[in-house]
GROMACS .gro file of C-alpha atoms in nm:
model
  308
    1UNK     CA    1   2.606  -0.398   0.588
    2UNK     CA    2   2.227  -0.413   0.582
    3UNK     CA    3   2.225  -0.691   0.841
    4UNK     CA    4   2.447  -0.486   1.080
    5UNK     CA    5   2.217  -0.183   1.035
    6UNK     CA    6   1.910  -0.383   1.136
    7UNK     CA    7   2.092  -0.534   1.434
    8UNK     CA    8   2.192  -0.187   1.558
    9UNK     CA    9   1.838  -0.055   1.492
   10UNK     CA   10   1.686  -0.349   1.686
   11UNK     CA   11   1.913  -0.285   1.983
   12UNK     CA   12   1.824   0.086   1.985
   13UNK     CA   13   1.458  -0.006   1.957
   14UNK     CA   14   1.479  -0.229   2.267
   15UNK     CA   15   1.662   0.044   2.458
   16UNK     CA   16   1.384   0.294   2.376
   17UNK     CA   17   1.134   0.035   2.496
   18UNK     CA   18   1.315   0.017   2.831
   19UNK     CA   19   1.374   0.389   2.873
   20UNK     CA   20   1.027   0.501   2.767
   21UNK     CA   21   0.782   0.219   2.855
   22UNK     CA   22   0.474   0.440   2.887
   23UNK     CA   23   0.521   0.601   2.546
   24UNK     CA   24   0.601   0.261   2.386
   25UNK     CA   25   0.289   0.105   2.542
   26UNK     CA   26   0.070   0.387   2.417
   27UNK     CA   27   0.212   0.348   2.065
   28UNK     CA   28   0.159  -0.028   2.075
   29UNK     CA   29  -0.199   0.024   2.195
   30UNK     CA   30  -0.270   0.275   1.916
   31UNK     CA   31  -0.129   0.037   1.655
   32UNK     CA   32  -0.325  -0.258   1.789
   33UNK     CA   33  -0.654  -0.065   1.788
   34UNK     CA   34  -0.583   0.062   1.438
   35UNK     CA   35  -0.516  -0.291   1.317
   36UNK     CA   36  -0.820  -0.439   1.491
   37UNK     CA   37  -1.074  -0.161   1.419
   38UNK     CA   38  -0.971  -0.046   1.075
   39UNK     CA   39  -0.731  -0.285   0.893
   40UNK     CA   40  -0.896  -0.624   0.966
   41UNK     CA   41  -1.254  -0.521   0.876
   42UNK     CA   42  -1.145  -0.347   0.556
   43UNK     CA   43  -0.879  -0.590   0.429
   44UNK     CA   44  -0.983  -0.938   0.556
   45UNK     CA   45  -1.288  -0.993   0.329
   46UNK     CA   46  -1.095  -0.863   0.022
   47UNK     CA   47  -0.798  -1.090   0.099
   48UNK     CA   48  -1.003  -1.405   0.142
   49UNK     CA   49  -1.214  -1.353  -0.168
   50UNK     CA   50  -0.923  -1.240  -0.386
   51UNK     CA   51  -0.703  -1.532  -0.281
   52UNK     CA   52  -0.987  -1.780  -0.337
   53UNK     CA   53  -1.056  -1.643  -0.689
   54UNK     CA   54  -0.689  -1.691  -0.774
   55UNK     CA   55  -0.687  -2.048  -0.641
   56UNK     CA   56  -1.006  -2.133  -0.834
   57UNK     CA   57  -0.854  -1.974  -1.148
   58UNK     CA   58  -1.154  -1.752  -1.219
   59UNK     CA   59  -0.966  -1.420  -1.229
   60UNK     CA   60  -0.960  -1.440  -1.610
   61UNK     CA   61  -1.335  -1.361  -1.619
   62UNK     CA   62  -1.279  -1.033  -1.438
   63UNK     CA   63  -0.961  -0.955  -1.636
   64UNK     CA   64  -1.139  -1.001  -1.968
   65UNK     CA   65  -1.387  -0.726  -1.884
   66UNK     CA   66  -1.113  -0.465  -1.828
   67UNK     CA   67  -0.847  -0.590  -2.064
   68UNK     CA   68  -0.933  -0.378  -2.375
   69UNK     CA   69  -0.900  -0.050  -2.179
   70UNK     CA   70  -0.618  -0.154  -1.944
   71UNK     CA   71  -0.407  -0.302  -2.227
   72UNK     CA   72  -0.445   0.011  -2.439
   73UNK     CA   73  -0.373   0.256  -2.159
   74UNK     CA   74  -0.129   0.063  -1.933
   75UNK     CA   75   0.003  -0.211  -2.168
   76UNK     CA   76  -0.112  -0.477  -1.925
   77UNK     CA   77  -0.177  -0.842  -2.017
   78UNK     CA   78  -0.513  -0.997  -1.943
   79UNK     CA   79  -0.366  -1.166  -1.634
   80UNK     CA   80  -0.224  -0.832  -1.517
   81UNK     CA   81  -0.563  -0.657  -1.516
   82UNK     CA   82  -0.696  -0.843  -1.210
   83UNK     CA   83  -0.424  -0.741  -0.956
   84UNK     CA   84  -0.435  -0.386  -1.087
   85UNK     CA   85  -0.811  -0.369  -1.019
   86UNK     CA   86  -0.773  -0.540  -0.681
   87UNK     CA   87  -0.508  -0.293  -0.571
   88UNK     CA   88  -0.725   0.002  -0.662
   89UNK     CA   89  -1.031  -0.123  -0.476
   90UNK     CA   90  -0.865  -0.256  -0.159
   91UNK     CA   91  -0.563  -0.106   0.012
   92UNK     CA   92  -0.202  -0.169   0.124
   93UNK     CA   93  -0.067  -0.436   0.083
   94UNK     CA   94  -0.336  -0.639  -0.094
   95UNK     CA   95  -0.242  -0.510  -0.439
   96UNK     CA   96   0.112  -0.631  -0.393
   97UNK     CA   97  -0.001  -0.959  -0.238
   98UNK     CA   98  -0.226  -1.031  -0.536
   99UNK     CA   99   0.059  -0.960  -0.776
  100UNK     CA  100   0.292  -1.193  -0.577
  101UNK     CA  101   0.033  -1.475  -0.565
  102UNK     CA  102  -0.035  -1.458  -0.939
  103UNK     CA  103   0.330  -1.416  -1.033
  104UNK     CA  104   0.414  -1.736  -0.845
  105UNK     CA  105   0.164  -1.922  -1.073
  106UNK     CA  106   0.337  -1.788  -1.384
  107UNK     CA  107   0.047  -1.562  -1.479
  108UNK     CA  108   0.279  -1.286  -1.605
  109UNK     CA  109   0.645  -1.200  -1.642
  110UNK     CA  110   0.873  -1.063  -1.370
  111UNK     CA  111   0.903  -0.728  -1.545
  112UNK     CA  112   0.522  -0.696  -1.567
  113UNK     CA  113   0.485  -0.794  -1.198
  114UNK     CA  114   0.736  -0.527  -1.102
  115UNK     CA  115   0.548  -0.279  -1.319
  116UNK     CA  116   0.207  -0.360  -1.168
  117UNK     CA  117   0.314  -0.311  -0.808
  118UNK     CA  118   0.462   0.027  -0.898
  119UNK     CA  119   0.113   0.175  -0.938
  120UNK     CA  120  -0.156  -0.070  -0.817
  121UNK     CA  121  -0.061  -0.077  -0.450
  122UNK     CA  122  -0.240   0.217  -0.286
  123UNK     CA  123  -0.442   0.323   0.015
  124UNK     CA  124  -0.801   0.199   0.015
  125UNK     CA  125  -1.076   0.425  -0.124
  126UNK     CA  126  -1.261   0.422   0.211
  127UNK     CA  127  -0.942   0.533   0.392
  128UNK     CA  128  -0.891   0.824   0.156
  129UNK     CA  129  -1.260   0.925   0.151
  130UNK     CA  130  -1.371   0.884   0.511
  131UNK     CA  131  -1.056   0.897   0.725
  132UNK     CA  132  -0.833   1.133   0.531
  133UNK     CA  133  -1.086   1.340   0.341
  134UNK     CA  134  -1.362   1.383   0.599
  135UNK     CA  135  -1.221   1.304   0.945
  136UNK     CA  136  -0.873   1.453   0.910
  137UNK     CA  137  -0.920   1.731   0.655
  138UNK     CA  138  -1.292   1.805   0.685
  139UNK     CA  139  -1.333   1.836   0.305
  140UNK     CA  140  -1.679   1.896   0.158
  141UNK     CA  141  -1.568   1.703  -0.149
  142UNK     CA  142  -1.351   1.420  -0.014
  143UNK     CA  143  -1.362   1.239  -0.349
  144UNK     CA  144  -1.099   1.488  -0.467
  145UNK     CA  145  -0.843   1.305  -0.253
  146UNK     CA  146  -0.932   0.976  -0.425
  147UNK     CA  147  -0.900   1.132  -0.770
  148UNK     CA  148  -0.563   1.285  -0.687
  149UNK     CA  149  -0.416   0.955  -0.557
  150UNK     CA  150  -0.549   0.752  -0.856
  151UNK     CA  151  -0.425   1.015  -1.104
  152UNK     CA  152  -0.083   1.017  -0.941
  153UNK     CA  153  -0.071   0.634  -0.969
  154UNK     CA  154  -0.175   0.642  -1.333
  155UNK     CA  155   0.079   0.913  -1.421
  156UNK     CA  156   0.343   0.715  -1.233
  157UNK     CA  157   0.258   0.409  -1.441
  158UNK     CA  158   0.365   0.584  -1.757
  159UNK     CA  159   0.712   0.627  -1.620
  160UNK     CA  160   0.737   0.248  -1.576
  161UNK     CA  161   0.541   0.086  -1.854
  162UNK     CA  162   0.813   0.106  -2.119
  163UNK     CA  163   1.049  -0.091  -1.893
  164UNK     CA  164   0.863  -0.413  -1.943
  165UNK     CA  165   1.068  -0.664  -2.142
  166UNK     CA  166   0.916  -0.857  -2.426
  167UNK     CA  167   0.551  -0.917  -2.515
  168UNK     CA  168   0.286  -0.944  -2.248
  169UNK     CA  169   0.163  -1.288  -2.149
  170UNK     CA  170  -0.209  -1.343  -2.216
  171UNK     CA  171  -0.217  -1.717  -2.150
  172UNK     CA  172  -0.366  -1.798  -1.809
  173UNK     CA  173  -0.165  -2.042  -1.606
  174UNK     CA  174   0.128  -2.038  -1.848
  175UNK     CA  175   0.369  -2.099  -1.559
  176UNK     CA  176   0.298  -2.469  -1.557
  177UNK     CA  177   0.036  -2.712  -1.424
  178UNK     CA  178  -0.210  -2.562  -1.180
  179UNK     CA  179  -0.366  -2.751  -0.892
  180UNK     CA  180  -0.741  -2.783  -0.929
  181UNK     CA  181  -0.881  -2.683  -0.587
  182UNK     CA  182  -1.216  -2.806  -0.456
  183UNK     CA  183  -1.425  -2.507  -0.340
  184UNK     CA  184  -1.398  -2.580   0.033
  185UNK     CA  185  -1.017  -2.643   0.015
  186UNK     CA  186  -0.969  -2.318  -0.177
  187UNK     CA  187  -1.170  -2.132   0.087
  188UNK     CA  188  -0.984  -2.295   0.374
  189UNK     CA  189  -0.637  -2.219   0.231
  190UNK     CA  190  -0.748  -1.863   0.145
  191UNK     CA  191  -0.854  -1.797   0.503
  192UNK     CA  192  -0.528  -1.934   0.637
  193UNK     CA  193  -0.315  -1.737   0.388
  194UNK     CA  194  -0.509  -1.418   0.462
  195UNK     CA  195  -0.478  -1.466   0.838
  196UNK     CA  196  -0.100  -1.504   0.810
  197UNK     CA  197  -0.076  -1.189   0.600
  198UNK     CA  198  -0.296  -0.991   0.838
  199UNK     CA  199  -0.089  -1.095   1.137
  200UNK     CA  200   0.225  -0.972   0.958
  201UNK     CA  201   0.049  -0.643   0.867
  202UNK     CA  202  -0.057  -0.603   1.232
  203UNK     CA  203   0.295  -0.657   1.358
  204UNK     CA  204   0.435  -0.391   1.125
  205UNK     CA  205   0.161  -0.144   1.215
  206UNK     CA  206   0.223  -0.186   1.590
  207UNK     CA  207   0.601  -0.143   1.549
  208UNK     CA  208   0.573   0.164   1.336
  209UNK     CA  209   0.305   0.311   1.567
  210UNK     CA  210   0.551   0.280   1.855
  211UNK     CA  211   0.820   0.453   1.646
  212UNK     CA  212   0.573   0.731   1.559
  213UNK     CA  213   0.478   0.779   1.923
  214UNK     CA  214   0.842   0.797   2.027
  215UNK     CA  215   0.907   1.049   1.751
  216UNK     CA  216   0.624   1.270   1.865
  217UNK     CA  217   0.711   1.269   2.232
  218UNK     CA  218   1.092   1.246   2.242
  219UNK     CA  219   1.243   1.408   1.937
  220UNK     CA  220   1.282   1.783   1.989
  221UNK     CA  221   1.235   1.949   1.652
  222UNK     CA  222   1.006   2.175   1.457
  223UNK     CA  223   0.643   2.090   1.413
  224UNK     CA  224   0.675   2.037   1.036
  225UNK     CA  225   0.955   1.782   1.092
  226UNK     CA  226   0.739   1.587   1.338
  227UNK     CA  227   0.449   1.590   1.090
  228UNK     CA  228   0.667   1.476   0.803
  229UNK     CA  229   0.829   1.209   1.018
  230UNK     CA  230   0.493   1.072   1.131
  231UNK     CA  231   0.362   1.066   0.772
  232UNK     CA  232   0.674   0.896   0.638
  233UNK     CA  233   0.654   0.629   0.911
  234UNK     CA  234   0.281   0.549   0.904
  235UNK     CA  235   0.005   0.724   0.707
  236UNK     CA  236  -0.283   0.679   0.948
  237UNK     CA  237  -0.095   0.834   1.237
  238UNK     CA  238   0.063   1.090   1.003
  239UNK     CA  239  -0.275   1.213   0.882
  240UNK     CA  240  -0.403   1.230   1.239
  241UNK     CA  241  -0.100   1.432   1.352
  242UNK     CA  242  -0.143   1.656   1.048
  243UNK     CA  243  -0.511   1.715   1.130
  244UNK     CA  244  -0.427   1.829   1.485
  245UNK     CA  245  -0.186   2.097   1.373
  246UNK     CA  246  -0.255   2.463   1.302
  247UNK     CA  247  -0.125   2.452   0.946
  248UNK     CA  248  -0.346   2.605   0.671
  249UNK     CA  249  -0.589   2.361   0.514
  250UNK     CA  250  -0.414   2.404   0.173
  251UNK     CA  251  -0.085   2.280   0.314
  252UNK     CA  252  -0.256   1.994   0.498
  253UNK     CA  253  -0.417   1.877   0.172
  254UNK     CA  254  -0.082   1.875  -0.008
  255UNK     CA  255   0.094   1.684   0.270
  256UNK     CA  256  -0.193   1.438   0.316
  257UNK     CA  257  -0.187   1.364  -0.060
  258UNK     CA  258   0.183   1.295  -0.046
  259UNK     CA  259   0.148   1.074   0.266
  260UNK     CA  260  -0.132   0.864   0.109
  261UNK     CA  261   0.050   0.822  -0.221
  262UNK     CA  262   0.369   0.701  -0.054
  263UNK     CA  263   0.196   0.491   0.206
  264UNK     CA  264   0.459   0.525   0.478
  265UNK     CA  265   0.745   0.297   0.571
  266UNK     CA  266   0.496   0.079   0.750
  267UNK     CA  267   0.314  -0.006   0.420
  268UNK     CA  268   0.655  -0.048   0.252
  269UNK     CA  269   0.745  -0.310   0.511
  270UNK     CA  270   0.405  -0.479   0.473
  271UNK     CA  271   0.450  -0.488   0.096
  272UNK     CA  272   0.801  -0.623   0.127
  273UNK     CA  273   0.673  -0.912   0.341
  274UNK     CA  274   0.425  -1.016   0.068
  275UNK     CA  275   0.702  -1.014  -0.198
  276UNK     CA  276   0.927  -1.256  -0.012
  277UNK     CA  277   1.026  -1.544  -0.239
  278UNK     CA  278   0.928  -1.368  -0.559
  279UNK     CA  279   1.258  -1.196  -0.644
  280UNK     CA  280   1.075  -0.868  -0.711
  281UNK     CA  281   1.272  -0.555  -0.617
  282UNK     CA  282   1.173  -0.364  -0.300
  283UNK     CA  283   1.410  -0.084  -0.398
  284UNK     CA  284   1.234  -0.027  -0.732
  285UNK     CA  285   0.897  -0.029  -0.554
  286UNK     CA  286   1.010   0.229  -0.295
  287UNK     CA  287   1.147   0.457  -0.566
  288UNK     CA  288   0.819   0.433  -0.764
  289UNK     CA  289   0.614   0.515  -0.454
  290UNK     CA  290   0.837   0.812  -0.371
  291UNK     CA  291   0.791   0.945  -0.724
  292UNK     CA  292   0.415   0.894  -0.694
  293UNK     CA  293   0.410   1.095  -0.368
  294UNK     CA  294   0.583   1.387  -0.546
  295UNK     CA  295   0.332   1.367  -0.832
  296UNK     CA  296   0.039   1.357  -0.585
  297UNK     CA  297   0.176   1.662  -0.396
  298UNK     CA  298   0.204   1.859  -0.723
  299UNK     CA  299  -0.148   1.759  -0.830
  300UNK     CA  300  -0.285   1.855  -0.490
  301UNK     CA  301  -0.107   2.190  -0.501
  302UNK     CA  302  -0.270   2.275  -0.833
  303UNK     CA  303  -0.613   2.123  -0.757
  304UNK     CA  304  -0.672   2.268  -0.411
  305UNK     CA  305  -0.545   2.608  -0.520
  306UNK     CA  306  -0.870   2.643  -0.718
  307UNK     CA  307  -1.104   2.452  -0.483
  308UNK     CA  308  -1.028   2.579  -0.133
   0.00000   0.00000   0.00000
C-alpha cells in the first residue's frame, strides 16, 4: 500500500514539474540556495567532528561530564548523553544521525535509541535565534524561541522515558569489538560519511522546497492554510512565508514555535534517511515530534501573552 502511494505521488510530482516548470525551477533554486548557504556551513563541521569522535571512541569523555544530570533528569545512560548534547547544539538531522551511528556500535539499547531521537533532534540554536527569532519575527529577545523549543523537547521526553525497557547500558562499546581507527583514517571516513548525509539532506530540501513553491502558487485556499502547509512541509520556507503575512505577531510566534518543534516533513525525511538499517521506528519519531509541536505552541501561547 505504501509503495503504491509513493509511486502515485512520484507520478503526480513529475506531472507538476511538466505543467509548472517555472514554479518548480524557482522552488529548486530556493532549496539549493538554502542548502548551500545555510545547511552546509552550519551542519558540515558538526557532522565531521561528531562522526570522528565516535570513530575514535572519545565520546565517553564528553558523556561523563553530563551523565550525573542527564541520568537523573532523563534516565539516560552515559553513552546516551553524547547524542543528546549533539542534537541540542547542532540541528536536523545530526541528532538522529549521531544516535544511529552510536546505536550501530552497540552503545545503547534500541529502546533508549528510540527514546533519545524523540527529543534530541531539533532545529539548530542559530536557526532559532537568528533566522526565526530575529529575521522572521523581529523579536527583541530571540532567546525566548530557543527556550520554548528546548523546554518543549524536555517536556516531551518525560512522556517517553518510562517506555525504555530494562536497565540503561553504561558500558562503552558493549556491542562487540570496535575497530581502532588511526586519526587520519577516522577523519577521512568522517568526511565521506558527512558528505553523503549532506547530499541526502540537500536532495530532500530541494524536493520539499519545490512542493512548498507549488503549494504557494497553485493551491487556491485561505492564507492560514498556505502558511500551515508551508510550515508542515519545510520549516525555513514556512517561517519565511509566515513572516511575510499580516497576522498579529502573537499568532506568528505561536505558529513559528510549532513549526520549529516539528521540523517539517523535510526534516522527517532527512531523519528517516539517517535511520535506515537501524530498525528504529519512523512512526514513533513522527508522533513524538507532533506532540512536541503541540507542547511548543502551548508554551508559546502562554509565554508571549506576557512578553509581547
